[in-house]
Short mmCIF file of C-alpha atoms in Angstrom, two decimals:
data_model
loop_
_atom_site.label_atom_id
_atom_site.label_comp_id
_atom_site.label_asym_id
_atom_site.label_seq_id
_atom_site.Cartn_x
_atom_site.Cartn_y
_atom_site.Cartn_z
CA MET A 161 19.81 122.22 101.60
CA SER A 162 19.81 123.95 104.95
CA PHE A 163 18.63 127.53 105.39
CA ALA A 164 22.16 128.67 106.28
CA ARG A 165 23.61 127.00 103.17
CA GLY A 166 20.96 128.64 101.01
CA CYS A 167 21.86 132.08 102.40
CA ALA A 168 25.52 131.54 101.59
CA VAL A 169 24.68 130.66 98.01
CA ALA A 170 22.44 133.71 97.73
CA MET A 171 25.19 135.98 99.05
CA VAL A 172 27.67 134.73 96.46
CA SER A 173 25.14 135.33 93.74
CA LEU A 174 24.49 138.90 94.89
CA CYS A 175 28.21 139.69 95.05
CA PHE A 176 28.88 138.60 91.48
CA GLY A 177 30.18 141.55 89.46
CA LEU A 178 30.14 143.94 92.43
CA ALA A 179 32.43 146.99 92.09
CA VAL A 180 34.18 147.66 95.41
CA PRO A 181 35.71 151.16 95.63
CA SER A 182 39.33 151.20 96.74
CA VAL A 183 39.66 153.77 99.51
CA ARG A 184 43.38 154.29 99.88
CA ALA A 185 45.51 157.11 101.23
CA ALA A 186 48.55 158.11 99.19
CA ASP A 187 51.96 159.55 99.91
CA ALA A 188 52.51 163.00 98.47
CA ILE A 189 55.62 165.13 98.14
CA VAL A 190 55.41 168.81 99.01
CA THR A 191 58.28 170.86 97.60
CA ILE A 192 58.16 174.33 99.09
CA THR A 193 60.16 177.44 99.79
CA ALA A 194 59.38 180.89 101.13
CA ASP A 195 60.98 184.27 101.41
CA ASN A 196 61.57 183.93 104.08
CA ARG A 197 59.84 181.57 106.59
CA TYR A 198 56.84 179.25 106.62
CA ASP A 199 54.88 176.65 108.61
CA LEU A 200 53.27 173.86 106.59
CA TYR A 201 50.05 172.03 107.54
CA VAL A 202 48.08 169.23 105.90
CA ASN A 203 44.49 168.65 106.99
CA GLY A 204 45.14 170.66 110.15
CA ALA A 205 48.21 168.67 111.18
CA TYR A 206 51.55 170.44 111.49
CA VAL A 207 54.13 169.08 109.02
CA GLY A 208 57.19 171.28 109.40
CA SER A 209 58.75 174.74 109.20
CA GLN A 210 61.72 176.48 107.70
CA ASN A 211 63.27 179.87 108.29
CA ASN A 212 65.19 180.66 105.13
CA SER A 213 66.88 183.66 106.73
CA GLU A 214 68.87 181.38 109.07
CA PRO A 215 72.55 180.77 108.25
CA GLY A 216 73.00 177.79 105.96
CA TYR A 217 69.47 177.96 104.57
CA GLY A 218 68.04 179.99 101.75
CA TRP A 219 64.91 180.36 99.68
CA GLU A 220 66.84 179.12 96.64
CA THR A 221 66.92 175.61 98.18
CA PRO A 222 63.34 174.35 98.66
CA GLU A 223 62.48 171.83 101.35
CA VAL A 224 60.82 168.50 100.54
CA TRP A 225 58.18 167.04 102.87
CA ARG A 226 56.49 163.64 102.58
CA VAL A 227 52.85 163.77 103.69
CA THR A 228 49.77 161.54 103.51
CA LEU A 229 46.68 162.57 101.54
CA GLU A 230 43.30 160.91 101.98
CA PRO A 231 40.98 160.03 99.08
CA GLY A 232 38.79 163.03 98.31
CA ASN A 233 39.48 166.58 99.47
CA ASN A 234 42.57 167.55 101.46
CA LEU A 235 43.69 170.92 102.79
CA ILE A 236 47.21 172.25 102.23
CA ALA A 237 47.81 175.30 104.44
CA VAL A 238 50.84 177.55 104.76
CA PHE A 239 51.56 180.33 107.24
CA ALA A 240 54.33 182.54 105.87
CA GLN A 241 56.16 185.50 107.36
CA ASP A 242 58.76 187.99 106.22
CA GLU A 243 61.20 187.90 109.12
CA SER A 244 62.60 191.30 108.29
CA SER A 245 60.81 194.44 109.47
CA ALA A 246 62.79 196.47 106.93
CA SER A 247 61.21 197.59 103.68
CA ASN A 248 62.30 196.55 100.20
CA THR A 249 62.73 192.85 101.06
CA ALA A 250 61.16 190.21 98.82
CA ILE A 251 58.10 188.25 99.98
CA GLY A 252 56.61 185.07 98.53
CA VAL A 253 55.75 181.38 98.85
CA LEU A 254 56.44 178.88 96.08
CA ALA A 255 55.29 175.25 96.18
CA ARG A 256 54.33 172.14 94.24
CA ILE A 257 52.59 168.95 95.41
CA ASP A 258 53.20 165.65 93.62
CA VAL A 259 51.62 162.20 94.03
CA ALA A 260 53.36 159.19 92.48
CA SER A 261 55.52 161.45 90.30
CA THR A 262 52.41 163.22 88.99
CA LEU A 263 52.02 166.95 89.62
CA LEU A 264 48.83 167.45 91.66
CA THR A 265 48.85 171.20 92.31
CA ILE A 266 51.04 174.31 92.44
CA THR A 267 50.94 177.68 94.14
CA ASN A 268 48.87 180.13 92.09
CA THR A 269 45.94 182.50 92.44
CA ALA A 270 43.56 179.57 92.94
CA TRP A 271 44.86 179.47 96.52
CA LYS A 272 42.95 181.47 99.13
CA SER A 273 44.79 184.07 101.21
CA SER A 274 44.42 186.27 104.27
CA GLN A 275 46.69 188.45 106.38
CA THR A 276 45.13 187.03 109.54
CA GLY A 277 44.50 183.43 110.59
CA PRO A 278 41.35 182.84 112.67
CA ALA A 279 41.00 179.66 114.74
CA GLY A 280 40.81 176.60 112.51
CA TRP A 281 42.11 178.41 109.42
CA ASN A 282 44.38 175.44 108.60
CA THR A 283 41.61 172.80 108.63
CA LEU A 284 39.49 171.51 105.77
CA ALA A 285 36.24 172.43 107.55
CA PHE A 286 37.14 176.14 107.79
CA ASP A 287 34.97 178.45 105.67
CA ASP A 288 37.34 180.51 103.52
CA SER A 289 34.64 181.94 101.27
CA GLY A 290 35.49 185.41 102.56
CA TRP A 291 39.20 185.05 101.78
CA ALA A 292 40.75 186.68 98.73
CA PRO A 293 42.60 184.86 95.95
CA ALA A 294 46.31 184.68 96.65
CA PHE A 295 48.33 187.62 95.35
CA ASP A 296 50.47 186.68 92.35
CA CYS A 297 54.07 187.83 92.84
CA GLY A 298 55.23 186.30 89.56
CA PRO A 299 56.54 183.02 88.09
CA TYR A 300 59.22 180.91 89.72
CA ASN A 301 61.90 182.80 87.78
CA ALA A 302 60.60 186.29 88.53
CA SER A 303 62.48 189.26 89.96
CA PRO A 304 63.71 189.95 92.54
CA TRP A 305 64.72 186.33 93.13
CA VAL A 306 66.57 185.86 89.83
CA LEU A 307 68.55 189.01 90.56
CA PHE A 308 70.37 187.07 93.30
CA ARG A 309 70.17 183.36 92.39
CA ALA A 310 69.46 181.15 89.39
CA PRO A 311 65.80 180.10 88.97
CA ILE A 312 64.85 177.16 91.22
CA ALA A 313 65.04 174.12 88.96
CA GLU A 314 62.44 172.10 90.90
CA PHE A 315 59.71 174.47 89.66
CA ALA A 316 60.71 174.73 86.00
CA GLY A 317 57.86 173.82 83.67
CA THR A 318 55.27 173.48 86.45
CA GLY A 319 53.58 176.88 86.15
CA ALA A 320 54.10 177.46 89.89
CA ARG A 321 53.83 181.10 90.99
CA TRP A 322 55.23 182.99 93.96
CA ILE A 323 52.18 183.99 96.04
CA TRP A 324 51.41 186.13 99.09
CA ALA A 325 48.48 187.82 100.84
CA GLY A 326 47.35 191.42 100.55
CA THR A 327 48.65 193.78 97.88
CA PRO A 328 52.42 194.29 98.22
CA PRO A 329 53.92 197.24 96.33
CA TYR A 330 55.86 196.82 93.11
CA ALA A 331 59.12 198.42 91.98
CA SER A 332 60.09 198.42 88.32
CA GLY A 333 63.14 196.26 87.74
CA TYR A 334 62.82 194.65 91.15
CA GLY A 335 59.37 193.14 91.69
CA TYR A 336 56.98 192.91 94.65
CA TYR A 337 58.42 193.66 98.06
CA ASN A 338 57.76 194.24 101.73
CA PRO A 339 56.52 197.83 102.23
CA GLY A 340 57.92 197.82 105.80
CA GLY A 341 57.07 196.02 109.01
CA TYR A 342 56.56 192.31 109.58
CA GLN A 343 54.36 190.80 106.86
CA PHE A 344 52.15 187.71 107.28
CA ALA A 345 50.36 185.47 104.80
CA TYR A 346 47.89 182.69 105.56
CA LEU A 347 47.42 180.53 102.47
CA ARG A 348 45.03 177.63 101.76
CA SER A 349 44.44 175.20 98.92
CA VAL A 350 42.00 172.29 98.74
CA VAL A 351 43.47 169.46 96.66
CA THR A 352 41.56 166.37 95.62
CA LEU A 353 43.11 162.91 95.64
CA PRO A 354 41.14 160.79 93.14
CA TYR A 355 39.68 157.53 94.34
CA VAL A 356 41.36 154.46 92.93
CA THR A 357 39.45 152.73 90.12
CA PRO A 358 36.92 150.35 91.68
CA THR A 359 37.93 146.71 91.91
CA HIS A 360 35.45 144.12 90.59
CA VAL A 361 34.89 140.99 92.61
CA SER A 362 33.11 137.88 91.42
CA THR A 363 32.95 135.65 94.49
CA TRP A 364 32.20 135.96 98.16
CA GLY A 365 35.81 134.94 98.88
CA ASP A 366 37.12 137.80 96.71
CA LEU A 367 34.93 140.26 98.57
CA LYS A 368 36.13 139.06 101.99
CA ALA A 369 39.73 139.27 100.80
CA ARG A 370 39.27 142.94 99.86
CA PHE A 371 38.39 143.87 103.45
CA ARG A 372 40.91 141.76 105.38
#
């Protein structure tokens, strides 16, 4: 037996029963709306925007974006703005993120919020330890939205909450609203995409096939 042949045999023996982690990205669906405009980012990359005050669009019809999540931690970031400088207008962001028809996360007070967005605020590496929890403006079927439209069906049963930054005022029978002037919300959520269950290989050929 040559030295080279002996090494090959040894390598097969060492690879027997080896668990090879599957590192795969996954498509995710972001369903989101805002009252009344937003910019959406994933891991620092711009995904898309919507101004729900434009003719033909409305907060009652959420947008659906297909994005790619990497195994491990990912950053979902939203910049939202109330386009009206008038007081007594509703403010909020409502979203859900699904992977393979499984609900991964929703908007709630676990999100971090700020009324200003320093450089890098929409990246995973940004330190948001000084940011406040998002302000809870109520469930998907809260006032004032249900005063004007039926609850948004896409969020039924998810537990998703309308969220914002700061502490907007509240009016009985109406809900949380813009106190006057343009309002801004910078919102962040770290979501974790689980690694796929490791694949076991029993031969050197199986191992090579995994990395082709």
